[in-house]
Amino acid sequence: MIRPGLHALLSHWLRHPFQLVTLMLGLAAATALWSGVQAINAEARASYDAAEGTLSGNGRETLGPVEDGPLDMGLFVSLRRAGWQVSPVIEGQLDASSDALRIIGVDVFTLPPGDLPEAATERGGRSSFLEPPGELLVSPAAFEALRDAEGLPPRVAVEGIAAGVAYADLGTAQRLLDREGEIDRLIVTGPPSLTAPPLSKIAPELERRGPAGAGDIARLTDSFHLNLTAFGLLSFAVGLFIVRGAIGLAFEQRRGVFRTLRALGLDARTLLALLVGELLVLALVAGAIGVTIGYVIATLLLPDVAATLRGLYGADVEGALSLRPIWWLAGLGIAVLGTALAASGALWKIAHLPLLAPAQPRAWARASARAMRWQALAAAALLVIALLLGAFGGGLVAGFVMLGALLVGAALILPIVLDGVLSTLARFARNVLPQWFLADTRQQLPGLSLALMALLLALSANIGVGTMVNSFRATFTGWLDQRLASELYVTADTDAEARALRDWLATRTDAILPIRSVEADLAGAPGEVYGVADHPTYTENWPLIASDAGVWGRVAAGDAVLVNEQLARREDLWPGTTLNLPGWDAAPVAGVYSDYGNPLGQVLVGLDRFETLYPDAPDRQFGVRVAPERVDALRRELDEAFDLSAQAVTDQSEIKQFSLRVFERTFTVTAALNVLTLSVAALAILTSLLTLATMRQPQLAPVWALGLTRARLARFEIARAVLLAALTFAAAIPVGLVLAWVLLSVINVEAFGWKIPMQLFPRDWLWLGLLSLAAAILAALVPAIRLARMPPSDLLKVFANER
Amino acid sequence: MNASFLTRRRLLALSVASLAGPAGAQGFAGLGRQSGEFARPRPETAITFPADHAPHPAFRIEWWYVTANLTGPDGSPYGVQWTLFRSALRPEPDPAGWATSQAWMGHAALTTPERHFATERLARGGIGQAGVTLSPFSAWIDEWTLSGPDLRQVTMKAAGADFAFALELATEAPYVLQGNNGYSVKSAAGQASHYYSQPFYDVSGKITLPDGDVPVTGEAWLDREWSSQPLSGDQEGWDWFSLHLDGGDKLMGFRLRGTPDFTAATWIGADGSVTPYNDGVFSARPLERSDVAGREIPTRWQVSLPPRAIDVTVTALNEAAWMPLSFPYWEGPVIVDGSHSGRGYLEMTGYG
């Protein structure tokens, strides 16, 4: 019984190959978007891991010069011979071809094996690595990029090395950087031996430095990944609606077959098992296709994502993608899960199908008034849940649940809203033709509702994510303008250099604003305390989001402090409250400022008070105010007068331009994902319309017989698609805006502690609206053309037999 | 690091090169691989002093290997190991300076009946961080030194983060040429090394434990060996005994584990007379194994050398004398009982 049963079930797909294609396409598209986004995320994270493992970021103490300048290599040997466990490092930029390459020269003999990627350690002990011309160990991507580079030692591709970094033997690096006999610092690889004299006795010119902070980058970039993940989930939801539609159709059309099979003795359990097996195979095949497409999408998008992350947060991501087995697993898993989700309703119906139910096929998914009511009830429940979570919920999970409830609720309620709008319109229609048109459109709503829901989700995701990215850009650049009010930022390596710089700058600039800070425990978590000068630069520009009257005067007088938004939200510190600082109990909070991208709590204290509290804080960094047209000249003079490293002087206009470029990249990514989700939605409309077209012949034939030409009927078809798309688009705007609000004000605050003020960008909506209408027209075109060309005899047949 | 690296090359790492080189079935620590253009030990090469105390860079590997059995004021036994390995990453010429092809590795250990301390150092030659000079004699890596006016009278120092020792070693006894006039065969296939010893050092000085300094006296044994391929490919490790017997006689014996095992021994009389024994005469049989660092290590042995009527048990002073270094192995002081009694050192490589 199983074989003929299976045969009967599967033959449906042979008779309706297009349905099969739709089902596969929907599932594959959903999986593709989801796995593509995941792939980008995973790749980016793998890259951070490599970057964090890069030497000097790996949590070891270092020894560096007290006074600025390179160290003599001899110091390394004398420290080793005194029993100090140190390993020398030299570092420098090398301009190879177009990209700068950071050369890190190391001594593989004294560096613990775990401090380099495994393969690098193995390679590093060979004479080819040690002897001239030496070797550069680079990431596989850099290996490709440097394939034709000239004047460099041979390259060796090693997994696990961060992008833009090349490891070489110390001697090789010294030659390449033209710094024979020099090193930059010594990594402390272990405790000194029992007999080693103290550092101050053998090398007073060195100072111990704590390990560089790690993990900041990861926390910052989480923001970006979170948004990408949200996008991926939305895309998958859109895809699921298509799958649900296709599965629902296939099951509905096979009702007769099911009934017959059951009547012939196939028990319900076997029938279900057969159907589940069929779906499983379909899901796996479509999932595999989806993962492949997702990989292609990720490959195309990754260079842009990499550029975005590099610019935004300084996190280096490889521009190349390697296919990880986990994606296959996750992709296939999500496809199966999605199919199960989409098919659960249909399978439930089959399981409860009364054996003697009438075998005649119902019109597909014709929603009865009762079903409509249930749907409205479910939608209302979901929206209430979203509302309650928004009002009382806390935590990231609640934020995401709220997002999900909101979207699904909005999608479920869409057909009801559309039905209401259409019936209202019908009341105003005076002419018989518009009346018929509107009534006919209403009649088709149930069949189209799934596709329209998908469209709604795609559009609102577009609006939501677009609004979020745009708001982020506007806020962030505006904030940069405020925060980076000084024209130049200078960082000295040593106190002596700082003094010299300050004296030199004093006569050449309008103002020098010291930037001094100490690390401090703030309300039980690590944070930082900054001294802030009493200067219009701050009072006029600093971005305060809450403040008391006379806030700057009180801060300058040392009577109150400012805290950043993260700390304020975390500890509920708003103007009027107090906070304990090291050495200053119950410091009054006078204001809160926005501080995007900073994972730490931060407190601003008036500079005078700061100096009293923390006299030992380093004083090596300052902002320089100077007329904007003098900036370039001053930089040149600075470079000539001081031997400053490239990172020591920062020009604020450079930073701003750079962040703008970054956002352009982000837009490329967002736009590409937008187009993809819209295409998926358009596909849903197309398949629904095609399905309906065959069923609607009996309804169209009488209209045709009454004198409407086929061409006019076809135009009506297109007009209907446009009307529905336009109405859906109108509904998508509020949904998208709420979505953006949730992303910006709920999820972002929960995840990162700062809120991004939402701004509206109606011009983008116009563009999106046109795009969705175009998609609808495109989708309606094929069925319309078919209708226009339908032989009249086909329409006549409607009257010849009763179908 | 791949699996074969972990399982095959476990042993005493004479070679920093093998630490980084491609893995393969080449006996432990890559010692069984083809010697290429490195110099080969030859039976007719005569060993001369003091010249041969200096490095032999034409050979791939070489070591200065000192073990000492010591006693504290309360009679507590202690053991100390000080070892310097030289390894050439490729045959001569050596480019010298930073680009040198000479790599050095030091191992130091201090063993008490209850505790065992071990640590290692790595360095490249050519920059003064490690090396050996002849006159005055000095062998060093980082702050570890074996130095004196000459090799008959040296100060031996080493330290880790939690232990240290500083010992004076002195002897007037002649050096002992192992094997055939210092040509020591290591397998039936003919693998060999140049090998001589100084087993007669008197030792005094102090060791530093976490609890403080302990003055010690005792005896020490120096092994000098250099080669380019001392093991054949199927030999996976060795068990090496250097025993100070009561009365002043010394016994060096080793078993190279392969198919079949290969053994050799040297009897050194208290008067300095030397008798080598070829494969099969000396035998060492595990009596008891202990779980050391997750491995089954023989820590009690039956050792015999019938021509000298030696039939003794050799027991580890501290079973946990494991050297958890780049190439982990077991090395520690032992107690000798049976037909003869005494003390000594045991080195076991290639286990698990």
Short mmCIF file of N, CA and C in Angstrom, two decimals, chain B residues 6-56:
data_model
loop_
_atom_site.label_atom_id
_atom_site.label_comp_id
_atom_site.label_asym_id
_atom_site.label_seq_id
_atom_site.Cartn_x
_atom_site.Cartn_y
_atom_site.Cartn_z
N LEU B 6 52.34 14.56 17.41
CA LEU B 6 52.14 14.31 18.84
C LEU B 6 52.53 12.89 19.24
N THR B 7 52.23 11.95 18.39
CA THR B 7 52.45 10.58 18.83
C THR B 7 53.85 10.08 18.51
N ARG B 8 54.45 10.61 17.47
CA ARG B 8 55.70 10.02 17.03
C ARG B 8 56.89 10.69 17.66
N ARG B 9 56.77 11.98 17.93
CA ARG B 9 57.98 12.66 18.23
C ARG B 9 57.99 13.10 19.62
N ARG B 10 57.76 12.22 20.44
CA ARG B 10 57.50 12.62 21.77
C ARG B 10 58.75 12.90 22.47
N LEU B 11 59.83 12.45 22.04
CA LEU B 11 60.93 12.33 22.94
C LEU B 11 61.78 13.50 23.05
N LEU B 12 62.72 13.22 23.78
CA LEU B 12 63.72 14.16 24.11
C LEU B 12 64.08 14.92 22.89
N ALA B 13 63.92 16.16 22.97
CA ALA B 13 64.05 16.94 21.81
C ALA B 13 65.41 17.42 21.69
N LEU B 14 66.10 16.76 20.92
CA LEU B 14 67.43 17.22 20.72
C LEU B 14 67.37 18.29 19.73
N SER B 15 66.27 18.39 19.08
CA SER B 15 66.31 19.19 17.90
C SER B 15 65.20 20.19 17.94
N VAL B 16 65.59 21.41 17.95
CA VAL B 16 64.58 22.46 17.85
C VAL B 16 64.01 22.44 16.45
N ALA B 17 64.83 21.99 15.54
CA ALA B 17 64.36 21.94 14.15
C ALA B 17 63.16 21.03 14.04
N SER B 18 63.24 19.91 14.74
CA SER B 18 62.13 18.97 14.61
C SER B 18 60.89 19.51 15.28
N LEU B 19 61.09 20.47 16.16
CA LEU B 19 59.96 21.12 16.81
C LEU B 19 59.12 21.82 15.76
N ALA B 20 59.77 22.28 14.74
CA ALA B 20 59.06 23.07 13.76
C ALA B 20 58.98 22.39 12.41
N GLY B 21 59.76 21.40 12.21
CA GLY B 21 59.84 20.80 10.89
C GLY B 21 58.65 19.93 10.58
N PRO B 22 58.59 19.44 9.36
CA PRO B 22 57.46 18.59 8.99
C PRO B 22 57.48 17.29 9.78
N ALA B 23 56.31 16.86 10.15
CA ALA B 23 56.23 15.65 10.94
C ALA B 23 56.40 14.44 10.05
N GLY B 24 56.78 13.34 10.65
CA GLY B 24 56.89 12.14 9.84
C GLY B 24 57.30 10.98 10.70
N ALA B 25 57.35 9.83 10.10
CA ALA B 25 57.71 8.64 10.85
C ALA B 25 59.22 8.55 10.90
N GLN B 26 59.79 9.31 11.80
CA GLN B 26 61.24 9.40 11.81
C GLN B 26 61.79 9.15 13.19
N GLY B 27 61.19 8.21 13.93
CA GLY B 27 61.68 7.99 15.26
C GLY B 27 61.38 9.20 16.10
N PHE B 28 61.77 9.17 17.36
CA PHE B 28 61.35 10.28 18.20
C PHE B 28 62.15 11.53 17.86
N ALA B 29 61.46 12.65 18.01
CA ALA B 29 62.05 13.96 17.81
C ALA B 29 62.76 14.10 16.46
N GLY B 30 62.37 13.28 15.52
CA GLY B 30 62.96 13.39 14.19
C GLY B 30 64.39 12.89 14.15
N LEU B 31 64.82 12.20 15.19
CA LEU B 31 66.22 11.80 15.23
C LEU B 31 66.54 10.69 14.25
N GLY B 32 65.51 10.04 13.74
CA GLY B 32 65.77 8.93 12.84
C GLY B 32 65.80 9.34 11.38
N ARG B 33 65.73 10.64 11.11
CA ARG B 33 65.62 10.97 9.69
C ARG B 33 66.99 11.04 9.03
N GLN B 34 66.93 11.03 7.72
CA GLN B 34 68.17 11.01 6.95
C GLN B 34 69.01 12.23 7.26
N SER B 35 70.30 12.03 7.28
CA SER B 35 71.13 13.12 7.73
C SER B 35 71.49 14.10 6.62
N GLY B 36 71.17 13.78 5.38
CA GLY B 36 71.40 14.74 4.31
C GLY B 36 72.85 15.11 4.19
N GLU B 37 73.10 16.38 4.18
CA GLU B 37 74.47 16.82 3.98
C GLU B 37 75.21 17.06 5.28
N PHE B 38 74.59 16.69 6.38
CA PHE B 38 75.30 16.84 7.65
C PHE B 38 76.45 15.82 7.70
N ALA B 39 77.42 16.15 8.53
CA ALA B 39 78.55 15.23 8.70
C ALA B 39 78.05 13.94 9.36
N ARG B 40 78.69 12.83 9.05
CA ARG B 40 78.32 11.56 9.68
C ARG B 40 79.42 11.13 10.64
N PRO B 41 79.04 10.57 11.76
CA PRO B 41 80.06 10.06 12.67
C PRO B 41 80.84 8.93 11.99
N ARG B 42 82.15 8.89 12.21
CA ARG B 42 82.97 7.84 11.58
C ARG B 42 83.78 7.17 12.68
N PRO B 43 83.92 5.84 12.58
CA PRO B 43 84.64 5.10 13.63
C PRO B 43 86.10 5.55 13.76
N GLU B 44 86.68 6.01 12.66
CA GLU B 44 88.11 6.33 12.72
C GLU B 44 88.40 7.72 13.28
N THR B 45 87.31 8.52 13.49
CA THR B 45 87.53 9.85 14.04
C THR B 45 88.02 9.74 15.47
N ALA B 46 89.15 10.34 15.77
CA ALA B 46 89.66 10.31 17.14
C ALA B 46 89.13 11.51 17.89
N ILE B 47 88.72 11.27 19.13
CA ILE B 47 88.23 12.37 19.94
C ILE B 47 89.40 12.99 20.68
N THR B 48 89.49 14.32 20.60
CA THR B 48 90.61 15.00 21.25
C THR B 48 90.08 16.04 22.23
N PHE B 49 90.81 16.22 23.31
CA PHE B 49 90.40 17.20 24.32
C PHE B 49 91.46 18.29 24.39
N PRO B 50 91.10 19.52 24.65
CA PRO B 50 89.73 19.97 24.96
C PRO B 50 88.90 20.30 23.71
N ALA B 51 89.49 20.13 22.49
CA ALA B 51 88.81 20.62 21.28
C ALA B 51 87.38 20.10 21.16
N ASP B 52 87.17 18.84 21.52
CA ASP B 52 85.84 18.26 21.30
C ASP B 52 84.82 18.64 22.36
N HIS B 53 85.23 19.43 23.36
CA HIS B 53 84.22 20.01 24.26
C HIS B 53 83.42 21.08 23.54
N ALA B 54 83.98 21.62 22.48
CA ALA B 54 83.34 22.71 21.72
C ALA B 54 82.28 22.15 20.77
N PRO B 55 81.41 22.99 20.27
CA PRO B 55 80.37 22.52 19.34
C PRO B 55 80.94 21.95 18.05
N HIS B 56 80.17 21.08 17.45
CA HIS B 56 80.52 20.50 16.14
C HIS B 56 79.42 20.86 15.15
#
